[in-house]
PDB file of C-alpha atoms in Angstrom:
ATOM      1  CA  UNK A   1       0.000   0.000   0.000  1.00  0.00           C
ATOM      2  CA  UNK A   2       1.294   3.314  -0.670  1.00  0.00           C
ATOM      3  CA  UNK A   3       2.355   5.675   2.358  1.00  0.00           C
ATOM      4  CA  UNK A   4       2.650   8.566   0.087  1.00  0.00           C
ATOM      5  CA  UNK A   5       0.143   9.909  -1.533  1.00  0.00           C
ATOM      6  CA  UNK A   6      -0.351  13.290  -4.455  1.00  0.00           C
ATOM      7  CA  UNK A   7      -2.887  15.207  -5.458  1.00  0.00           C
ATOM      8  CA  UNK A   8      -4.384  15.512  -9.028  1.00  0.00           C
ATOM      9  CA  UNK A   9      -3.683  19.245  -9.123  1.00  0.00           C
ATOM     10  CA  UNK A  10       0.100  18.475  -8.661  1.00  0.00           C
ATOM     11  CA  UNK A  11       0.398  16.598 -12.247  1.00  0.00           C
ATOM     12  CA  UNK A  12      -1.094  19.289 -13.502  1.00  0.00           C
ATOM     13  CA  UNK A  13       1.006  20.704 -17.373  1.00  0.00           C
ATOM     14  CA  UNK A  14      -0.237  22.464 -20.081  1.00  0.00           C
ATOM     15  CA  UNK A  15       1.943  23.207 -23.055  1.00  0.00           C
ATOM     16  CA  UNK A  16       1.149  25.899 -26.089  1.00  0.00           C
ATOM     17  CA  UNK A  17       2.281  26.223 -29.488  1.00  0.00           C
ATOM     18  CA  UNK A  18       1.571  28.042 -32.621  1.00  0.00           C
ATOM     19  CA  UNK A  19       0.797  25.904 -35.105  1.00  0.00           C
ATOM     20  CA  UNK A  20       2.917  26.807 -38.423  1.00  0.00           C
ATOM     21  CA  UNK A  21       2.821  25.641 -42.305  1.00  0.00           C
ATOM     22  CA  UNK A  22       5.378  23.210 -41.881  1.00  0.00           C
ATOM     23  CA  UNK A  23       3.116  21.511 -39.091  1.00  0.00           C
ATOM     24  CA  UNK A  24       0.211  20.771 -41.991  1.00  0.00           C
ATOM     25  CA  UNK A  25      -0.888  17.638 -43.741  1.00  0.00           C
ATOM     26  CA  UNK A  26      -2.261  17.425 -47.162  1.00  0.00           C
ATOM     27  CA  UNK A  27      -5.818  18.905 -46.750  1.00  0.00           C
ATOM     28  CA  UNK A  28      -3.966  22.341 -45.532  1.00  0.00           C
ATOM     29  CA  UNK A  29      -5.341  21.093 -41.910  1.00  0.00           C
ATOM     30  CA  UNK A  30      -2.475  20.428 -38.741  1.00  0.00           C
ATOM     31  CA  UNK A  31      -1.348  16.779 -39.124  1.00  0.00           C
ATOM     32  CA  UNK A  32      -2.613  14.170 -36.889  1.00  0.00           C
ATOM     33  CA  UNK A  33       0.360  12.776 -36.488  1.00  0.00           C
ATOM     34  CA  UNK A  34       2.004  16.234 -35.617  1.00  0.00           C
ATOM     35  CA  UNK A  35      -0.430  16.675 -32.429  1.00  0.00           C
ATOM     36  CA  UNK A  36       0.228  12.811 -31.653  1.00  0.00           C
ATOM     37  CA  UNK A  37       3.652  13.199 -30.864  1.00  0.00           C
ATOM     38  CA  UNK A  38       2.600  16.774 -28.931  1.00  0.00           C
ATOM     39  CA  UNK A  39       0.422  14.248 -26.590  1.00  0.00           C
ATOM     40  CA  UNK A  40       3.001  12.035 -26.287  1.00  0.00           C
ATOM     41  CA  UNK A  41       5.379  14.435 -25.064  1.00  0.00           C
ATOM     42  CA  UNK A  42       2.851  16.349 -22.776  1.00  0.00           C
ATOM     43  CA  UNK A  43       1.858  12.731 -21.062  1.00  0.00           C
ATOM     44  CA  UNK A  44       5.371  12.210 -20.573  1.00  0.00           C
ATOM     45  CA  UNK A  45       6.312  15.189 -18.676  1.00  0.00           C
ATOM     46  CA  UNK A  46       2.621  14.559 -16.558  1.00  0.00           C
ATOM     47  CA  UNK A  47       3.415  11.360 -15.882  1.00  0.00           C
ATOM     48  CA  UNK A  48       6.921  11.993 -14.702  1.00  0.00           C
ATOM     49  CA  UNK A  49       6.368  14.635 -12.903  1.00  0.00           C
ATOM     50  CA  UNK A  50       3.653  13.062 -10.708  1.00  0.00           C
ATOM     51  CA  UNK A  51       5.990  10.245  -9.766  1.00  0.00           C
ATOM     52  CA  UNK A  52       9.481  11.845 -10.046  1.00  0.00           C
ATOM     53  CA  UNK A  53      10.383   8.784 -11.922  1.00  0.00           C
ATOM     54  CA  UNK A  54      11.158   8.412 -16.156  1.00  0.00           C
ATOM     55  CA  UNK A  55       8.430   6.980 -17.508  1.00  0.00           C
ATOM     56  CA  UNK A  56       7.211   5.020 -20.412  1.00  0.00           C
ATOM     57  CA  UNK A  57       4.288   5.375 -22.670  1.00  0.00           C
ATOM     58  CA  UNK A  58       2.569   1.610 -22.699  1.00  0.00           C
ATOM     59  CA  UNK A  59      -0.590   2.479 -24.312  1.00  0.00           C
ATOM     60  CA  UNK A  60      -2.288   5.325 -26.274  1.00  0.00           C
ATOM     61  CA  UNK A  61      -6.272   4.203 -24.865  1.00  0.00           C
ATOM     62  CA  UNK A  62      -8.121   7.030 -26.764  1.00  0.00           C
ATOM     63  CA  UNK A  63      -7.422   9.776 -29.478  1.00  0.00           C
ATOM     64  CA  UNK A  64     -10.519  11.952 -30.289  1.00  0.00           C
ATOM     65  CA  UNK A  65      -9.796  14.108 -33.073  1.00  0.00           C
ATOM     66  CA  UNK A  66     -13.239  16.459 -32.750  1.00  0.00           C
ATOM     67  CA  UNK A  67     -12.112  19.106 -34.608  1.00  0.00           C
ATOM     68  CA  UNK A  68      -9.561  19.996 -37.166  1.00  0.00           C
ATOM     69  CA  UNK A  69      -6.608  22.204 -36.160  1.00  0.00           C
ATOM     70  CA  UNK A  70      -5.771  25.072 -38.634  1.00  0.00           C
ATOM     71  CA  UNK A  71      -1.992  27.389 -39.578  1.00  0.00           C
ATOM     72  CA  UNK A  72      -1.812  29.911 -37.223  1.00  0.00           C
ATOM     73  CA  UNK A  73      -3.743  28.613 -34.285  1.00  0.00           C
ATOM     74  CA  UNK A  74      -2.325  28.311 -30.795  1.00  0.00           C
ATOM     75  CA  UNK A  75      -2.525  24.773 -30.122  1.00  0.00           C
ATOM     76  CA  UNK A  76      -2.827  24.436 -25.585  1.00  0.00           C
ATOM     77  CA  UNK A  77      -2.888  21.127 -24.811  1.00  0.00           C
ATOM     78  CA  UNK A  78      -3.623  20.416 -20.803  1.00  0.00           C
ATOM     79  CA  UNK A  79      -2.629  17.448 -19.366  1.00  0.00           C
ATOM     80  CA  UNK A  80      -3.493  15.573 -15.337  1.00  0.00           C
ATOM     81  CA  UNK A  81      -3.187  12.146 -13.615  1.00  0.00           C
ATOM     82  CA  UNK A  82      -6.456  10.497 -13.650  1.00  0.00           C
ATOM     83  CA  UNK A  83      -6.117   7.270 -12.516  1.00  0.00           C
ATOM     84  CA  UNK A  84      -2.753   5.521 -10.772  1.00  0.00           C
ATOM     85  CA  UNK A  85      -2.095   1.584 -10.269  1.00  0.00           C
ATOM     86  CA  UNK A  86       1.017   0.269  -8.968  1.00  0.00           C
ATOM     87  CA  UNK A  87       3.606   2.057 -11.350  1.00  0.00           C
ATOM     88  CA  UNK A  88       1.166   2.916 -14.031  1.00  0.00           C
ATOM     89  CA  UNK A  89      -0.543   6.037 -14.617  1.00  0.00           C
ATOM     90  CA  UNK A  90      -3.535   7.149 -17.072  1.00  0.00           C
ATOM     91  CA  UNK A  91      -2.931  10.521 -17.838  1.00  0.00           C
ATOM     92  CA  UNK A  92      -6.246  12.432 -19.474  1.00  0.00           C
ATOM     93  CA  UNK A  93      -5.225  15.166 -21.909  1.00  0.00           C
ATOM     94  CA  UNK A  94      -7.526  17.754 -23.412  1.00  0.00           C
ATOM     95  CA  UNK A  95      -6.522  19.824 -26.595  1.00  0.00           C
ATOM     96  CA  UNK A  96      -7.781  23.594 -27.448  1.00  0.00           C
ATOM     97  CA  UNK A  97      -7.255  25.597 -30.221  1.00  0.00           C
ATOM     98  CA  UNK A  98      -7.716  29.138 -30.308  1.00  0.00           C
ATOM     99  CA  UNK A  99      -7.730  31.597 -33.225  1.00  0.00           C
ATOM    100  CA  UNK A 100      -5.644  34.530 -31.675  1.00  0.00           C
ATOM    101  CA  UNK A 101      -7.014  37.298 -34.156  1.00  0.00           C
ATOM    102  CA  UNK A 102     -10.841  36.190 -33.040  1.00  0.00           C
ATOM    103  CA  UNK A 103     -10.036  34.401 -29.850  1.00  0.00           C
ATOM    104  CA  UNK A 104     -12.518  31.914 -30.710  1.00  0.00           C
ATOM    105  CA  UNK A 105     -11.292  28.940 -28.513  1.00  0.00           C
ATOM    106  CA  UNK A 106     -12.404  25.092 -29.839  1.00  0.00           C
ATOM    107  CA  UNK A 107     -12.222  21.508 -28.172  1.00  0.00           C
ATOM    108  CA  UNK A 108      -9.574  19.808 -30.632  1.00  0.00           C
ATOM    109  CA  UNK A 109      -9.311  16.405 -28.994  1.00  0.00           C
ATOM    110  CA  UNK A 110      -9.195  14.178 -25.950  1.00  0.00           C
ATOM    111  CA  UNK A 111      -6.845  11.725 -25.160  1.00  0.00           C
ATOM    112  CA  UNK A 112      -5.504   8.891 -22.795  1.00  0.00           C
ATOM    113  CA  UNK A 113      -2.276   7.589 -22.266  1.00  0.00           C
ATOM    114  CA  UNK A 114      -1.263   4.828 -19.925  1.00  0.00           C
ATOM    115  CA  UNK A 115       2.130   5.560 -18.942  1.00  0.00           C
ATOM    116  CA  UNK A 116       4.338   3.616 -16.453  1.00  0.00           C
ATOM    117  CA  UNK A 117       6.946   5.180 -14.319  1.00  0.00           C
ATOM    118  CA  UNK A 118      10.254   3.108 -14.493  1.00  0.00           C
ATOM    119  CA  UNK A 119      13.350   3.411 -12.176  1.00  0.00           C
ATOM    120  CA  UNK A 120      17.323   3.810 -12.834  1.00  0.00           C
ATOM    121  CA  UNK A 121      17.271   0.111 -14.227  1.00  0.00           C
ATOM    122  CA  UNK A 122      14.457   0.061 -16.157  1.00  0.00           C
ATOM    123  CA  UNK A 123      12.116  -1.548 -13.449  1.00  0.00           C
ATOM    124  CA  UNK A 124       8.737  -0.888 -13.200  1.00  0.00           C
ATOM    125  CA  UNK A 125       8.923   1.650  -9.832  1.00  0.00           C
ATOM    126  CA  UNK A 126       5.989   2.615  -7.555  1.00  0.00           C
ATOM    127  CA  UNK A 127       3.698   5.437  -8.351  1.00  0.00           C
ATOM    128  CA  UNK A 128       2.423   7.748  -5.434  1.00  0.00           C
ATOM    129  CA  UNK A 129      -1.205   7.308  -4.643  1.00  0.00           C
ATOM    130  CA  UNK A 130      -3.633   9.738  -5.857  1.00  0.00           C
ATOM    131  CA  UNK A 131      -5.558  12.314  -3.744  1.00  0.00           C
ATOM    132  CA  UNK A 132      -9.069  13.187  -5.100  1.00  0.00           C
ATOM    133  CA  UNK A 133     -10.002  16.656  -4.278  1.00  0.00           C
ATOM    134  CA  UNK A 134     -13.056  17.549  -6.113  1.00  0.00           C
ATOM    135  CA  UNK A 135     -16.181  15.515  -8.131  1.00  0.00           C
ATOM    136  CA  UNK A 136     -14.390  16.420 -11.341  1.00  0.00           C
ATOM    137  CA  UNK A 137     -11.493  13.939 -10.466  1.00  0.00           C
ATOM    138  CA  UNK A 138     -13.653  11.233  -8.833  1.00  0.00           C
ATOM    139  CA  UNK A 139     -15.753  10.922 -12.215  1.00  0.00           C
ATOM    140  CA  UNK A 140     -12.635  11.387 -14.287  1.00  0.00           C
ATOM    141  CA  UNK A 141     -10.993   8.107 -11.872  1.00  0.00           C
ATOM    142  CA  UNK A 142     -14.059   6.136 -11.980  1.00  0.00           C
ATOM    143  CA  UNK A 143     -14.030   6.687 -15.930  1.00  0.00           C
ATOM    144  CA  UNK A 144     -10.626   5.165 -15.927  1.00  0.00           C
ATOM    145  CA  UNK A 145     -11.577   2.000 -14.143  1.00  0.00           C
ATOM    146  CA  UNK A 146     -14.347   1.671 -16.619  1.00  0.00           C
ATOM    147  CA  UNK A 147     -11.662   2.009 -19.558  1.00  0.00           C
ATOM    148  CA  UNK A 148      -9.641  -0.367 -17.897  1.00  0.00           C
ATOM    149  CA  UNK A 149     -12.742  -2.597 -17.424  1.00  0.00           C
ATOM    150  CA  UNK A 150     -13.314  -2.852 -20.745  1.00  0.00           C
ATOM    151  CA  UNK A 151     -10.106  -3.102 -22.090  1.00  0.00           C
ATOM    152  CA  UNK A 152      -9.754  -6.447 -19.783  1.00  0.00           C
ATOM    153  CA  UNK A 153     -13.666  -7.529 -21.717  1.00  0.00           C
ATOM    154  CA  UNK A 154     -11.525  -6.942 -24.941  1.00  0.00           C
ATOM    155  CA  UNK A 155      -8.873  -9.426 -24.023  1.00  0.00           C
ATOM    156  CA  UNK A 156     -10.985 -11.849 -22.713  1.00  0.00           C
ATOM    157  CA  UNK A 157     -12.997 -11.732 -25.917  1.00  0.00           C
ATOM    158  CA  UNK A 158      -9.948 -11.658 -28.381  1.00  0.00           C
ATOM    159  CA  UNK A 159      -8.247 -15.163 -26.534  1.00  0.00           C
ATOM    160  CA  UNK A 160     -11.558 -17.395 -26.385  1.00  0.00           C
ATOM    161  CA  UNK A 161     -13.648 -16.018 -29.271  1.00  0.00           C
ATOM    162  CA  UNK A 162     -13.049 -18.464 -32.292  1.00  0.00           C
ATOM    163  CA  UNK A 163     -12.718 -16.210 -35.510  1.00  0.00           C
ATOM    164  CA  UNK A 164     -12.719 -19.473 -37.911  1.00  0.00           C
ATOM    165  CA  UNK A 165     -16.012 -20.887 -36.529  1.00  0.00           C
ATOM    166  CA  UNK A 166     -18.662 -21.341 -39.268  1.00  0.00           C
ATOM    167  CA  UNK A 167     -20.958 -19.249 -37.404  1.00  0.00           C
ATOM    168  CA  UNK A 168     -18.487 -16.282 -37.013  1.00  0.00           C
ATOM    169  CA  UNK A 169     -17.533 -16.848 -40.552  1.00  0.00           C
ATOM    170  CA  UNK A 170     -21.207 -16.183 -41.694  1.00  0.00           C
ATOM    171  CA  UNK A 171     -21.630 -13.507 -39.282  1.00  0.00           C
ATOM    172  CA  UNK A 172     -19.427 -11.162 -41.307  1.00  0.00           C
ATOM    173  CA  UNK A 173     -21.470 -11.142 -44.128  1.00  0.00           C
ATOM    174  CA  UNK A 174     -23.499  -8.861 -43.478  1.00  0.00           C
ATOM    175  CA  UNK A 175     -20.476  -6.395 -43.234  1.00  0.00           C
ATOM    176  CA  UNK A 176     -18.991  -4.803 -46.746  1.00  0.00           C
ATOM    177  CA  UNK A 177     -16.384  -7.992 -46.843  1.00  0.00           C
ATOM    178  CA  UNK A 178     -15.994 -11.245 -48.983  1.00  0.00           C
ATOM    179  CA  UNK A 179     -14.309 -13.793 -47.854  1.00  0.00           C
ATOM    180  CA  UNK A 180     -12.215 -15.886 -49.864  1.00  0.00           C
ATOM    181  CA  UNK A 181      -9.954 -18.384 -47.215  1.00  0.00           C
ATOM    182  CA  UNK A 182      -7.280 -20.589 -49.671  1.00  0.00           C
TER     183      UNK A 182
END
């Protein structure tokens, strides 16, 4: 059990950057995979500074893109602890864009990344427990054990369902597929 414990508030990083030309994909729009590696880095330094540990990313759980990102926005992405297990962490990241001529400010995306806090040798190390101060981070926990929840449903399903059953087989064709097994 863990004898030291940290609240949400003190994981708490947000990181801002104007988002140039070079950062675009082909539709004009800011690249996907541009504001992917911006979460990555941004659940990094959450993660690590909420443990004082390096840490790892082990899973990205969820990436929302709800809006598209556009040249010359400035991108704030905001980043807390929501959830803590023995040296893993899910850290919940929301992303903002806001036109700075209008200052028109939209929800870009929501994300989760499980991260795991390592130690000099590259052992999984203990994570502080996590202080809930408010409603806000008891639903935003509770959320996490219900991701976690069904993550463990997935894996269940994936090792015992049998994809080459005759049944499953003719299940799929009601989906835009044809099957044709050699």
């Amino acid at each position: 059990m863990n004898t030291t414990f940290k609240t949400v508030a003190s994981s708490n990083i947000s990181i801002s950057e104007l988002m140039l030309p070079s950062h675009t994909n082909f539709s004009g729009k800011i690249h996907g995979g541009y504001i992917l590696s911006l979460l990555d880095q941004i659940a990094f330094a959450c993660a690590s500074k909420f443990c004082g540990n390096y840490c790892v990313t082990a899973s990205v759980d969820t990436v929302n893109f709800l809006k598209p990102i556009e040249v010359g926005e400035l991108v704030t992405m905001k980043a807390s602890v929501n959830y803590v297990g023995k040296s893993s962490m899910i850290v919940g990241i929301r992303v903002e864009s806001e036109n700075i001529q209008t200052g028109y400010i939209k929800h870009c995306n929501s994300s989760y990344f499980t991260m795991v806090s390592k130690d000099k040798d590259g052992s999984n190390a203990r994570v502080p427990g996590l202080v809930l101060s408010n409603l806000q981070e008891v639903r935003r926990f509770t959320n996490c054990l219900k991701q976690i929840s069904l993550k463990k449903e997935k894996d269940r399903h994936e090792e015992n369902f049998n994809y080459s059953s005759i049944e499953a087989l003719a299940n799929l064709e009601k989906y835009n597929v044809r099957i044709e097994l050699g």
